[in-house]
Rosetta silent file (secondary structure, phi, psi, omega in degrees, C-alpha in Angstrom):
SEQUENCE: XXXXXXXXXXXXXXXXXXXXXXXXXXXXXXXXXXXXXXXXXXXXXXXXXXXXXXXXXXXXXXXXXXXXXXXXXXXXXXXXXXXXXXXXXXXXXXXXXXXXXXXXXXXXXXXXXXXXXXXXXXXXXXXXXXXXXXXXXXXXXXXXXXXXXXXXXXXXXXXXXXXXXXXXXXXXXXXXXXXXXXXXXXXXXXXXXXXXXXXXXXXXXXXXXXXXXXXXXXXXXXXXXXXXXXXXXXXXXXXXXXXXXXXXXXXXXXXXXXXXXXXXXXXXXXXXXXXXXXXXXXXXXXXXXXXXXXXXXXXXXXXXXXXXXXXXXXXXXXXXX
SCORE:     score description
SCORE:     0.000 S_00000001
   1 L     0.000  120.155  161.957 -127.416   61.091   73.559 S_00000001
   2 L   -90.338 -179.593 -161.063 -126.476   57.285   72.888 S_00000001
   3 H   -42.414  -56.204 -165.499 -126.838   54.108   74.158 S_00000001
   4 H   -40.436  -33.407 -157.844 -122.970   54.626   75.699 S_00000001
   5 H   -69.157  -37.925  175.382 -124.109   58.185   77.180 S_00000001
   6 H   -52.727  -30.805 -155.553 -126.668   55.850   79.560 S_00000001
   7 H   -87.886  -18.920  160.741 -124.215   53.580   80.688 S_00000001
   8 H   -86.082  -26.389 -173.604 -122.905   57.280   82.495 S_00000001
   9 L  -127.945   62.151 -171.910 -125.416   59.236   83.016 S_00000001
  10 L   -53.402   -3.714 -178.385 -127.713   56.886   84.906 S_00000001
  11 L   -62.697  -47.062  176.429 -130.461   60.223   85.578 S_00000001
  12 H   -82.216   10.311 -158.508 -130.877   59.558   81.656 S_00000001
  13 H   -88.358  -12.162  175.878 -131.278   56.315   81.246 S_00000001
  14 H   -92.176  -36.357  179.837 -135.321   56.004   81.871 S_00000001
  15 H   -57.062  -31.600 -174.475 -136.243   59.089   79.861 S_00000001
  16 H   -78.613  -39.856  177.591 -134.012   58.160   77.068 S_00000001
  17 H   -69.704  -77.768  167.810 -135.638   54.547   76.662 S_00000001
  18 H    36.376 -101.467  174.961 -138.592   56.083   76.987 S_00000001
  19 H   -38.097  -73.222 -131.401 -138.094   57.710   73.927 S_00000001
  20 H   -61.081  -37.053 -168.315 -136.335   55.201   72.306 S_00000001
  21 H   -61.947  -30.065 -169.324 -139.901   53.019   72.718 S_00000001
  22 H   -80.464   -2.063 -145.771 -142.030   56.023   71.452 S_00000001
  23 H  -114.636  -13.075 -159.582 -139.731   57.071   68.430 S_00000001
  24 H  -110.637  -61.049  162.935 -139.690   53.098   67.822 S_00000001
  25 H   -39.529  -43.581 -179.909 -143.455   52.689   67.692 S_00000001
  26 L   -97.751   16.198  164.217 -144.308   55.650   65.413 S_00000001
  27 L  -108.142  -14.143  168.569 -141.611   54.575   63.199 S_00000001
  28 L   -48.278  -42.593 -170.882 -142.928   51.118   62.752 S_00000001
  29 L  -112.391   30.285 -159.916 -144.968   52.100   59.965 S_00000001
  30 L  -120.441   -2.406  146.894 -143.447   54.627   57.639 S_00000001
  31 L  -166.799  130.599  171.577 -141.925   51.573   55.183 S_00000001
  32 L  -109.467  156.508  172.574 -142.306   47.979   55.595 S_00000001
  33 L  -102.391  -22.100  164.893 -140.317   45.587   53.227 S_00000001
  34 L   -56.799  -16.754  172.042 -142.679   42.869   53.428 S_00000001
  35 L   -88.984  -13.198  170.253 -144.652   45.313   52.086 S_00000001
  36 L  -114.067  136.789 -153.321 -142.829   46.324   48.855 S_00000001
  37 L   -89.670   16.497  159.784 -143.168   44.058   45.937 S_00000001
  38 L   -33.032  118.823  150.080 -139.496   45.164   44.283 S_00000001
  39 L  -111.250  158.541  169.747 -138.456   41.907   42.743 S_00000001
  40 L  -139.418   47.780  165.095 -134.739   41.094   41.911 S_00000001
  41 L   -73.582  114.929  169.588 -134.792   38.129   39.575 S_00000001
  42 L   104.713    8.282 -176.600 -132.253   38.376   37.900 S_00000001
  43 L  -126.891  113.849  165.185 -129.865   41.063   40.202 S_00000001
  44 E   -79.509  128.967 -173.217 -126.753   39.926   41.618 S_00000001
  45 L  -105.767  176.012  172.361 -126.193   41.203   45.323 S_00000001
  46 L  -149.533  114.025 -176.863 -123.425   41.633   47.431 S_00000001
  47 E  -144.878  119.467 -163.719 -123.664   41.937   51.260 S_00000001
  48 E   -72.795  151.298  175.391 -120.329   41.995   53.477 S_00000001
  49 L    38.970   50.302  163.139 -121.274   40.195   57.017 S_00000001
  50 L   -80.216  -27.726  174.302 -123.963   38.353   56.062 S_00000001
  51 L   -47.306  -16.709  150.867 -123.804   35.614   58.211 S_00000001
  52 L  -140.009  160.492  166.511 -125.097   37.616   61.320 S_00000001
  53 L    32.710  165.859  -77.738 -127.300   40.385   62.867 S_00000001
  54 L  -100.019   -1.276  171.280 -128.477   43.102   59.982 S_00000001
  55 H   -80.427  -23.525 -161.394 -126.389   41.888   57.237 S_00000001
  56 H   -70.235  -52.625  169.140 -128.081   38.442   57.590 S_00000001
  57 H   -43.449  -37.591  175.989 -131.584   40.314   57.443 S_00000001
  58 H  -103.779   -3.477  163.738 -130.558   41.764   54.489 S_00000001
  59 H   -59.756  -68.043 -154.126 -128.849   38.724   52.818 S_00000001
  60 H   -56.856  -50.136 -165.952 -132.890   37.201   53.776 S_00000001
  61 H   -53.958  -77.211 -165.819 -134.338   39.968   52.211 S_00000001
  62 H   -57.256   -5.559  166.951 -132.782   40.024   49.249 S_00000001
  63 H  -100.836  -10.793  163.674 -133.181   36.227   48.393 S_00000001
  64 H   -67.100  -39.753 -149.809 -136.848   36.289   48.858 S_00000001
  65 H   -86.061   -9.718  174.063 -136.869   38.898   46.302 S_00000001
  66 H    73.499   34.868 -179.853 -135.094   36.098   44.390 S_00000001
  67 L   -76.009  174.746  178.395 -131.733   38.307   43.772 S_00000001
  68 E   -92.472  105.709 -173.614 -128.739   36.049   43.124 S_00000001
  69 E  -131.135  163.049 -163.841 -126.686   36.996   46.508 S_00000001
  70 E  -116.032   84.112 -172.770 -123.276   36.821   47.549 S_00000001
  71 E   -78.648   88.091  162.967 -122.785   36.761   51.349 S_00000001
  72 E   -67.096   89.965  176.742 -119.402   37.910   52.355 S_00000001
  73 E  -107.745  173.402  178.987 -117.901   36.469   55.357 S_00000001
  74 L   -77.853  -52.561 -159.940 -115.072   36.206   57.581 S_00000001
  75 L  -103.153  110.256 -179.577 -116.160   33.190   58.974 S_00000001
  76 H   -39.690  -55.326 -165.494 -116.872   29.566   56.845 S_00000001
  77 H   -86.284  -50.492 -179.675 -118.910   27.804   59.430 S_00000001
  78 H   -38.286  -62.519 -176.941 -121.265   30.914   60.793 S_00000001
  79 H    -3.820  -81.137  176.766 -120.789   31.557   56.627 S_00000001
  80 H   -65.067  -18.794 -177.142 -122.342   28.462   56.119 S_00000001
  81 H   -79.702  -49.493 -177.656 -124.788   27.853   58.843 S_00000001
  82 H   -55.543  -60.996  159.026 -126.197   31.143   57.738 S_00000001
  83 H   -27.071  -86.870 -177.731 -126.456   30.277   54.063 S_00000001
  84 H   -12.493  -65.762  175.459 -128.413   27.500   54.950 S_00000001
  85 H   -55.018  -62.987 -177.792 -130.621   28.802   57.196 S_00000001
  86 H   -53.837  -42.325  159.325 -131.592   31.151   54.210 S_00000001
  87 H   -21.420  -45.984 -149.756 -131.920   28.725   51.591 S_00000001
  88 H   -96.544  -28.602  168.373 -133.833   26.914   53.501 S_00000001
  89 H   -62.548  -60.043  174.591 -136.370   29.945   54.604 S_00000001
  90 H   -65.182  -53.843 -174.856 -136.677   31.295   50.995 S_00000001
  91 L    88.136   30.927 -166.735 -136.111   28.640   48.362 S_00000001
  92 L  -111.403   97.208  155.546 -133.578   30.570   46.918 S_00000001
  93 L   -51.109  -25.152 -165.215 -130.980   28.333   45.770 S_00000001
  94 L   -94.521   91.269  178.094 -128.741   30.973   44.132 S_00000001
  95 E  -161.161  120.179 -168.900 -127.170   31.925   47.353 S_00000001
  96 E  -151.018  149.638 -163.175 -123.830   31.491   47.955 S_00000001
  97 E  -100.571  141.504 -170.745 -120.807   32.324   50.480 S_00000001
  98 E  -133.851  118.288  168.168 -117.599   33.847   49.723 S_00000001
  99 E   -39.807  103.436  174.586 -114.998   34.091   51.821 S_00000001
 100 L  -137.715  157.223  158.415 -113.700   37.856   52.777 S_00000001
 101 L  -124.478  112.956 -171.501 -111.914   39.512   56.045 S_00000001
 102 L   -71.820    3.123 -162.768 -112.313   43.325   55.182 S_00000001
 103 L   -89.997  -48.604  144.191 -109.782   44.258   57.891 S_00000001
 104 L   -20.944   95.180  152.096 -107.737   42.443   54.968 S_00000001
 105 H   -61.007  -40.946 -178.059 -106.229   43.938   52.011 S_00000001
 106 H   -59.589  -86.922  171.106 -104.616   41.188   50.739 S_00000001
 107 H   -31.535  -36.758  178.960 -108.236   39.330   51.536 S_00000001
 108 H   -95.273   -9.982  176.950 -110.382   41.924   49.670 S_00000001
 109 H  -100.022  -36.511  161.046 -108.395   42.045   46.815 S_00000001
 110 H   -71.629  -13.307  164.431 -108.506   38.425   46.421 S_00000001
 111 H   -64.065   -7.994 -162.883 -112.545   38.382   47.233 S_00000001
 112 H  -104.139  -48.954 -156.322 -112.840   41.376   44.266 S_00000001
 113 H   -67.693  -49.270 -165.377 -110.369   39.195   41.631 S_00000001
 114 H   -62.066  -75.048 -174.372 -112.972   36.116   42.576 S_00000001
 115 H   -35.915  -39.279 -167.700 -116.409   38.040   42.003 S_00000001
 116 H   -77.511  -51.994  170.077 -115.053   39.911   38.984 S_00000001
 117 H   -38.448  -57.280 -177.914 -113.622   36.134   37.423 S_00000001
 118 H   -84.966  -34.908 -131.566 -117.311   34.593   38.275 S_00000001
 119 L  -120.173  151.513 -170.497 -119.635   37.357   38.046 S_00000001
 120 L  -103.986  -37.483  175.569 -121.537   39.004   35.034 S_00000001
 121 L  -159.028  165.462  170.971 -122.700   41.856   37.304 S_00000001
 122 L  -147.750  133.980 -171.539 -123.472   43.028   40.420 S_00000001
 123 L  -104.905  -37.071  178.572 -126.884   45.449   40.778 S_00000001
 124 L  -145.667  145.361 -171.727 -126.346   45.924   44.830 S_00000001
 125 L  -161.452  124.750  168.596 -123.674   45.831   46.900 S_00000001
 126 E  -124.819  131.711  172.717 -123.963   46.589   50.928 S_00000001
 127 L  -115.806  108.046 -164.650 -121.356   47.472   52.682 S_00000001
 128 L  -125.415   18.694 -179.231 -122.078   46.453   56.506 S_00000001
 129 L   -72.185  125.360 -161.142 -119.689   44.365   57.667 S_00000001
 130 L   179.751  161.493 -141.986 -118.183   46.688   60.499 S_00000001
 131 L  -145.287  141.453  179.732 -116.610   46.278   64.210 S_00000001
 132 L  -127.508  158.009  166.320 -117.156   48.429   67.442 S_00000001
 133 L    85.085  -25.814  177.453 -114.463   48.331   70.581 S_00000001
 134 L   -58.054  155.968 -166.431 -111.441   46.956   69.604 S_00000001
 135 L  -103.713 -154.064 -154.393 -108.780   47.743   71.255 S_00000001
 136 L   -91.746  139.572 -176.640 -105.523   49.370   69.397 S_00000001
 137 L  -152.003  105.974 -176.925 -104.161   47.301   66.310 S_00000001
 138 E   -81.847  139.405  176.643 -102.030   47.176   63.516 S_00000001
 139 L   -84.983  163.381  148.706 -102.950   45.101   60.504 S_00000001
 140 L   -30.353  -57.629 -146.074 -100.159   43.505   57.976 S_00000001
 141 L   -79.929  -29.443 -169.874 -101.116   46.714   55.705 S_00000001
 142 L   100.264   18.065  167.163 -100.016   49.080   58.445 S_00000001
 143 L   -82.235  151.804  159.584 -103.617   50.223   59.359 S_00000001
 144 E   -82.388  142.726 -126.024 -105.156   50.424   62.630 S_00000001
 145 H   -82.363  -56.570 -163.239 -107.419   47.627   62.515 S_00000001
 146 H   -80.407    5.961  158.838 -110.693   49.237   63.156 S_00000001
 147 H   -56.404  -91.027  174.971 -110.033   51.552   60.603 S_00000001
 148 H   -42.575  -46.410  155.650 -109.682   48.943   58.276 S_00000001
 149 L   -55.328  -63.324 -169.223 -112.405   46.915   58.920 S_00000001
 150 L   -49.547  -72.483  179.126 -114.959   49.889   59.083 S_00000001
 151 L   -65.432  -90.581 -156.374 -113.528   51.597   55.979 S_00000001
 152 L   -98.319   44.269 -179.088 -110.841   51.316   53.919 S_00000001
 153 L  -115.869  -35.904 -159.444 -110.967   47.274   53.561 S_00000001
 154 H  -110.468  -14.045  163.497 -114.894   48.112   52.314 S_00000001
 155 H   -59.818  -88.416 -150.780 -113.148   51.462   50.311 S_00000001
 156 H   -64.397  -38.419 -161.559 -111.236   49.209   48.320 S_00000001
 157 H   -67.851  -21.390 -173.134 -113.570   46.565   47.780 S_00000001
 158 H   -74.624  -26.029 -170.650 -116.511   49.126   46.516 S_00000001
 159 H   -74.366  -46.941 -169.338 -113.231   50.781   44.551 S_00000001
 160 H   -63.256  -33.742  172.704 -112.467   47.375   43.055 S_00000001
 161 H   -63.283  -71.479 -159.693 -116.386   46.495   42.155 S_00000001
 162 L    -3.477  -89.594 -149.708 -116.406   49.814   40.455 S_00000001
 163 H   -49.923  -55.992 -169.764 -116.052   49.099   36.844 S_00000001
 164 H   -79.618    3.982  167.788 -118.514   46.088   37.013 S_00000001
 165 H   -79.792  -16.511  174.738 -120.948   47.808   39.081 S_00000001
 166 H   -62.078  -62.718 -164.045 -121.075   50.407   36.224 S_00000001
 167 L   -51.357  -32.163 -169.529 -121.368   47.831   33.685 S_00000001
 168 L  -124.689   45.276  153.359 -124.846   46.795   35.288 S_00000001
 169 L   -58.382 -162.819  -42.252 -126.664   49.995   35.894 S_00000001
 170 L   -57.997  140.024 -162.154 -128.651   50.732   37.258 S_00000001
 171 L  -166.835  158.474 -131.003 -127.212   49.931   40.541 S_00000001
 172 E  -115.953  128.460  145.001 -127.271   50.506   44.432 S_00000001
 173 E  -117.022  123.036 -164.010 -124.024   51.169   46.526 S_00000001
 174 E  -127.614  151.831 -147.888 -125.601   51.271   49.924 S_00000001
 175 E  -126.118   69.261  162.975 -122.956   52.332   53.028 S_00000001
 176 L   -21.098   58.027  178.287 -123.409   50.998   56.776 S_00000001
 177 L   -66.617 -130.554  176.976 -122.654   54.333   58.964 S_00000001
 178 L   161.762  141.245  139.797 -124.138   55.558   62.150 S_00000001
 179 L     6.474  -51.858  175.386 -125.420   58.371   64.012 S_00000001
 180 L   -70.505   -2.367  179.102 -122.166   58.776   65.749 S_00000001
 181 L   -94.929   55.284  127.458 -120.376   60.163   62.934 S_00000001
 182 L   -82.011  -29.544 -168.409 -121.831   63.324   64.081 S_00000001
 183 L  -107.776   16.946  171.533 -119.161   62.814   67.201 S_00000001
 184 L  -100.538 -174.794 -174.754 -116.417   61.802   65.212 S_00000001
 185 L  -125.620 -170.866  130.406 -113.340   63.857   63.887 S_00000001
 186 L  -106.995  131.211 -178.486 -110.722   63.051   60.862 S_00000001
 187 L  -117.850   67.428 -145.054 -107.357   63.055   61.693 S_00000001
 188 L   -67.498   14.516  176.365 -105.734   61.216   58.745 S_00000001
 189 L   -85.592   -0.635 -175.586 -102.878   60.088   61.323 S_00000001
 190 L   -87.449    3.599 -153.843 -105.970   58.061   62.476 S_00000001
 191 L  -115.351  -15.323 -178.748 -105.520   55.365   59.638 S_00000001
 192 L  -126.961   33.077  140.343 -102.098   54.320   60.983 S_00000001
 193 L    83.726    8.831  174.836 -103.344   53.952   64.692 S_00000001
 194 L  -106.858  156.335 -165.389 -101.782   57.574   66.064 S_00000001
 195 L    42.168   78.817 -165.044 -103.494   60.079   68.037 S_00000001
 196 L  -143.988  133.851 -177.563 -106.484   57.675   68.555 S_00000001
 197 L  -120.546  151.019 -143.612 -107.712   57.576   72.178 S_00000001
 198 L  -118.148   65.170  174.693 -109.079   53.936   72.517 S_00000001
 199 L  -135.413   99.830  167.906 -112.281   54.593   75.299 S_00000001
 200 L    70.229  -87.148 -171.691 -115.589   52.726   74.176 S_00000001
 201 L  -121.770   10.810 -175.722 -116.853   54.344   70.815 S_00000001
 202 L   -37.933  -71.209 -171.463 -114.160   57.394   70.067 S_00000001
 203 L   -63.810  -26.215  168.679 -112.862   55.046   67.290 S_00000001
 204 L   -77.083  -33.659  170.443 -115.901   53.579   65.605 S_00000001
 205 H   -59.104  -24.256  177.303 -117.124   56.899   65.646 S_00000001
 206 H   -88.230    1.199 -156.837 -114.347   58.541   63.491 S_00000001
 207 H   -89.514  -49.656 -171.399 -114.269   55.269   61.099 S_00000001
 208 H   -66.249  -12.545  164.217 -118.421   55.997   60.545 S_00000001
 209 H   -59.014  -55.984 -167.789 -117.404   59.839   59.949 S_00000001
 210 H   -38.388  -72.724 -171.950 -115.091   58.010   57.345 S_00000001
 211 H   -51.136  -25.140  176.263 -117.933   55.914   55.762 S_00000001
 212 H   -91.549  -43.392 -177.800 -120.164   59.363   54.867 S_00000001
 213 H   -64.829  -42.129 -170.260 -118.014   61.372   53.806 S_00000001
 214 H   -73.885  -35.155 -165.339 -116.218   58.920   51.102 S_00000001
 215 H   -96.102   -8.496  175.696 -119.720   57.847   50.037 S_00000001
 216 L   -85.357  -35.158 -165.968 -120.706   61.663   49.602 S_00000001
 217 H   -84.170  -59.686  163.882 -117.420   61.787   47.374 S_00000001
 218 H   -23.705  -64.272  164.926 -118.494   58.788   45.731 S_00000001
 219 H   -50.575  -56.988 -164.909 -121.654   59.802   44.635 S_00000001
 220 H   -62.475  -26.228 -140.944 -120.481   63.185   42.854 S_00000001
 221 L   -74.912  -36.239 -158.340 -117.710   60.774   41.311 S_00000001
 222 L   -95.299  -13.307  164.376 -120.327   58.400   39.915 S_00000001
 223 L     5.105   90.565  161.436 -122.762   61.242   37.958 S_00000001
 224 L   116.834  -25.529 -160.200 -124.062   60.541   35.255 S_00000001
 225 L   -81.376  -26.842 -160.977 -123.137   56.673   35.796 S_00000001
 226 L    51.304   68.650  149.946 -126.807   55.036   37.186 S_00000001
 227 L  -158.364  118.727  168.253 -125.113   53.903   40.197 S_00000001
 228 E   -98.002  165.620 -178.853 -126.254   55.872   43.249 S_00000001
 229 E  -137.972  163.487 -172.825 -124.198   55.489   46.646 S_00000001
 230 E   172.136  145.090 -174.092 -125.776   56.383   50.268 S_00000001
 231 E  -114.795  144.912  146.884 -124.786   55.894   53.771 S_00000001
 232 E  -139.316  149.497 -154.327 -127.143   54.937   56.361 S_00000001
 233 L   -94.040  107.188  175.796 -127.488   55.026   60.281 S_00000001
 234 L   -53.876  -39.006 -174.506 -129.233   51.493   61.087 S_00000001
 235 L   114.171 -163.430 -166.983 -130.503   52.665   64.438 S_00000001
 236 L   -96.970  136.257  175.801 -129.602   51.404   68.170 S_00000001
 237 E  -161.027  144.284  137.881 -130.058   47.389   67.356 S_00000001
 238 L   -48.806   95.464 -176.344 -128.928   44.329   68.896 S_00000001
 239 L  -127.568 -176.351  155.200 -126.365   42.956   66.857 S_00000001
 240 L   -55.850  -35.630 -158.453 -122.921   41.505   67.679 S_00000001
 241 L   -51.951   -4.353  165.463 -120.925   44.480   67.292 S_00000001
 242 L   -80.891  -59.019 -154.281 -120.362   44.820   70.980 S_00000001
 243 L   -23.565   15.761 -168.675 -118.805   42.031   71.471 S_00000001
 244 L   -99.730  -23.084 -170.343 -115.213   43.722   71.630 S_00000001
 245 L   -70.414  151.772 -165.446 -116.946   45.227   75.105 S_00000001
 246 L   -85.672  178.074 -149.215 -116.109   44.368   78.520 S_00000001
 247 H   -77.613  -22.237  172.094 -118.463   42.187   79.685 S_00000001
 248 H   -53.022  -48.499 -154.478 -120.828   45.209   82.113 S_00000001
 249 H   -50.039  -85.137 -171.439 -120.940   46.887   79.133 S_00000001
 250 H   -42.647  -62.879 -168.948 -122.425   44.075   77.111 S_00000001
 251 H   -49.114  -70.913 -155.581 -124.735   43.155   80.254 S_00000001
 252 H   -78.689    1.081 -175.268 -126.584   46.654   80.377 S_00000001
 253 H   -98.499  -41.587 -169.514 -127.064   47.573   76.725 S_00000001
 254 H   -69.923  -54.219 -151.854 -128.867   43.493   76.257 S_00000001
 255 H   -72.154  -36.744  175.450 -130.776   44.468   79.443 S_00000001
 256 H   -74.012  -30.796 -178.482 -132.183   48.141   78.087 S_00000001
 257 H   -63.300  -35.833  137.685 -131.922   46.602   74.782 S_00000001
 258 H    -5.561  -65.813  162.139 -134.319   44.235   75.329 S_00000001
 259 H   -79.839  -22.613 -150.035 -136.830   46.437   75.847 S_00000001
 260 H  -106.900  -56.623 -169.842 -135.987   49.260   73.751 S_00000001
 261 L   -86.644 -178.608  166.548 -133.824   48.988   70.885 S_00000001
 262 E   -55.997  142.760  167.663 -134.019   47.230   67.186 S_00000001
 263 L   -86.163 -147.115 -176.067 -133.843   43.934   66.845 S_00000001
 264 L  -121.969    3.526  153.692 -131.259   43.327   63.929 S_00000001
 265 L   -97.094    2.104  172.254 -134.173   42.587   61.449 S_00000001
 266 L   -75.009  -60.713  151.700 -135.510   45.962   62.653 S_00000001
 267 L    -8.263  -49.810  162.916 -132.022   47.285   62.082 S_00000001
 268 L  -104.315   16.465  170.050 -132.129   46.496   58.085 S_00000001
 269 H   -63.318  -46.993 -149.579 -135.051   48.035   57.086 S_00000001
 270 H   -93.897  -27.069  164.923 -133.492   51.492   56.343 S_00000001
 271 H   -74.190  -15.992 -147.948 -130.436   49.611   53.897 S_00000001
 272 H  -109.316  -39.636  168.920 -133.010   47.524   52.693 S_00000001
 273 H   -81.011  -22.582  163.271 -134.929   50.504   51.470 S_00000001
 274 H   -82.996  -19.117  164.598 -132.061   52.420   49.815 S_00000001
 275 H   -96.253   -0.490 -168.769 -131.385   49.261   48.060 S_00000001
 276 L  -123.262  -31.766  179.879 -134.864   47.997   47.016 S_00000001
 277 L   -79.525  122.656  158.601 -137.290   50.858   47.333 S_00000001
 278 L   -22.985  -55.305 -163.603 -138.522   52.437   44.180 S_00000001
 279 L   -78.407    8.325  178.132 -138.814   55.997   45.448 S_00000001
 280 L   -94.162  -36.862  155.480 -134.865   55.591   46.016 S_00000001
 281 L    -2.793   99.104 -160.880 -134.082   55.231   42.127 S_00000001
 282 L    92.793  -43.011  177.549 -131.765   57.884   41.621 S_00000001
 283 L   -61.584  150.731 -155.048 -131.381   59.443   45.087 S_00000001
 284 L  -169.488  133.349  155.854 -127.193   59.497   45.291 S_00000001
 285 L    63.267   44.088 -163.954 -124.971   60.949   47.941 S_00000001
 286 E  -119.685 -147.940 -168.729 -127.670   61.469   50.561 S_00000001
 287 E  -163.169  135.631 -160.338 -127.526   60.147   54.186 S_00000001
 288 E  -132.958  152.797  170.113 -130.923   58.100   55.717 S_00000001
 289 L  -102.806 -147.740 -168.463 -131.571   57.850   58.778 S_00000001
 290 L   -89.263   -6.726  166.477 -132.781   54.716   61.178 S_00000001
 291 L  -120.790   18.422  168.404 -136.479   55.132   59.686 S_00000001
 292 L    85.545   18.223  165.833 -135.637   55.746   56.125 S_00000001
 293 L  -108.221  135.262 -160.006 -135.962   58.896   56.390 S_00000001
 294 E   -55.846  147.598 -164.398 -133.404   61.695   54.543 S_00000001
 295 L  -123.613  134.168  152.761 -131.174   63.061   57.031 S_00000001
 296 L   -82.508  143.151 -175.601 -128.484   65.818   57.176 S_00000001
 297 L   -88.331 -178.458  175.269 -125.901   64.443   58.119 S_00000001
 298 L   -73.269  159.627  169.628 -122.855   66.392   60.743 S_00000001
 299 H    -4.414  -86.206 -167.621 -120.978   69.464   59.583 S_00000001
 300 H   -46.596  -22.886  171.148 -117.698   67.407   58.468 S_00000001
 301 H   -55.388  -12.517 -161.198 -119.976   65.367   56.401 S_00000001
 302 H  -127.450   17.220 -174.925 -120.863   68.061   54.338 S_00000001
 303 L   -90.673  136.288 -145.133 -117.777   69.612   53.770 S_00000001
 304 L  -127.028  -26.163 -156.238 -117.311   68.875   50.068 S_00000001
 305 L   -78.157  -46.079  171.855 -113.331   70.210   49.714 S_00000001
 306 L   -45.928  -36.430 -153.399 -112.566   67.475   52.752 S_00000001
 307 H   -85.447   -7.030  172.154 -114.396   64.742   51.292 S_00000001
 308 H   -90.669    8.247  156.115 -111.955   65.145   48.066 S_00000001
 309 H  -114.735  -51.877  158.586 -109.300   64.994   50.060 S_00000001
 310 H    -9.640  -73.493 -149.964 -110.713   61.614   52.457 S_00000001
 311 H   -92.300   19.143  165.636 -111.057   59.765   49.504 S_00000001
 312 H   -82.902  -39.642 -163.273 -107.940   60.852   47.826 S_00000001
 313 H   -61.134  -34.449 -179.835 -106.045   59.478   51.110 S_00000001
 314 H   -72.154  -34.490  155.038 -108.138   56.487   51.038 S_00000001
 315 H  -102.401   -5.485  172.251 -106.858   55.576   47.982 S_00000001
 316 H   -50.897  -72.979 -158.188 -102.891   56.164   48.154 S_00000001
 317 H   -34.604  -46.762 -175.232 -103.703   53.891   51.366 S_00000001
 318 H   -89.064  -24.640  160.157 -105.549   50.854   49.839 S_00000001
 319 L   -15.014  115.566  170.436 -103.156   51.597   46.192 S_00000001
 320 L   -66.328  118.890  169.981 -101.256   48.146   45.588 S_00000001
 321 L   -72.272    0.000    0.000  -97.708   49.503   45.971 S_00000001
């Protein structure tokens, strides 16, 4: 049961925080990142929607560790106010903002041409930039919107990175899912905005279906390469990502949320450990859950002849015509 399932079933809503408090205390301690001394002098990062709530955490992260990072945002002035603020926390000048909108093709393929023009390498690259709620939308590309954002705008740019993430294995493709792609479906009639029923989380759930399987696909693709890829489910955290939500919505998940869930530096501990943690060296095409720990993932996730068809579809779709 999720957050959403409370907001319905008000009988469940004390036993499930409940939980959420006990499951969130005896998870507190099974990997801290303040506690592991990975440095990354000298590793160029990449982290889509750094400029707020768990990409920002992991933007923080990774310049204490003294990586070179690359924040990728939609938005210039959060962009920059965010920069700052890290700069100014760590004392890690080599931190710098790049413009992207992944909901953009056109936008990710000029964000990929820039990084590949400036850049020598890139050692990590999170992709967690991602959207909950919207309601139905076609992009310029002919995508439904939250498709694109979620996916195949972070598809292509991980497709486009490809060659120079190769070039500097060993190296980390780490995948922003969720939990809910257990309750999604694939439809591939979903990527052009048909048969899509538009009620709270339907659609982010089939996008985060999207994001495991193609990163499952990924993985086998990359063999052999020293570049592992892995999706992980952040946990329930206060972030932005409602903010597409009618406003009741918003009010009762901040009020249980409060007490209950992740904050959104709680929230990047489990990406922060498939990209930084030792004992992760190698592990490729697995699925983590919200305490770092390995997870099977749902059914469709694990379907291996689907996910070779996903990510063939994924690329006719993002394919420069």
């Amino acid at each position: 049961m999720t957050w959403l399932d409370i907001l319905y079933h008000p009988i469940w809503a004390v036993s499930t925080a409940l939980l959420a408090l006990v499951v969130r205390i005896q998870r507190r301690g099974r990997w801290d990142p303040q506690a592991c001394t990975v440095q990354l002098k000298g590793k160029t990062t990449i982290v889509t929607g750094a400029n707020t709530g768990i990409g920002k955490f992991i933007a923080l992260d990774f310049a204490r560790r003294g990586a070179r990072v690359i924040m990728a945002c939609r938005s210039e002035s959060r962009g920059t106010a965010a920069l700052g603020e890290i700069r100014e926390k760590t004392g890690n000048s080599d931190v710098h903002l790049r413009l992207v909108d992944v909901s953009s093709l056109d936008s990710v393929r000029e964000f990929a041409a820039r990084i590949l023009e400036e850049e020598k390498a890139l050692h990590i690259l999170v992709n967690n930039a991602g959207v909950s709620g919207l309601p139905r939308g076609i992009t310029k590309d002919g995508l439904e919107v939250s498709f694109a954002t979620n996916h195949l705008g972070p598809f292509l740019l991980t497709n486009l990175l490809l060659d120079l993430i190769k070039r500097s294995a060993p190296a980390r493709i780490v995948n922003l899912s969720s939990v809910n792609h257990k309750k999604g479906h694939v439809d591939f009639s979903h990527f052009h905005g048909e048969n899509l029923t538009y009620y709270m989380d339907k659609v982010y759930n089939h996008t985060k279906l999207h994001n495991v399987i193609c990163t499952n696909e990924l993985a086998r693709r990359l063999e052999g390469t020293g570049v592992t890829a892995t999706s992980v489910h952040p946990g329930i955290v206060m972030t932005e990502v409602l903010r597409h939500y009618p406003l009741i919505v918003r009010l009762i998940f901040n009020l249980i949320g409060f007490f209950f869930f992740k904050s959104a530096e709680e929230g990047a501990v489990s990406s922060i450990y498939c990209a930084v943690a030792e004992e992760m060296e190698g592990i490729t095409g697995k699925y983590f859950d919200c305490d770092c720990s390995l997870t099977l993932p749902g059914p469709l996730a694990r379907d291996a002849a689907l996910a070779v068809k996903d990510f063939e579809v994924c690329e006719r779709l993002t394919s420069k015509l």
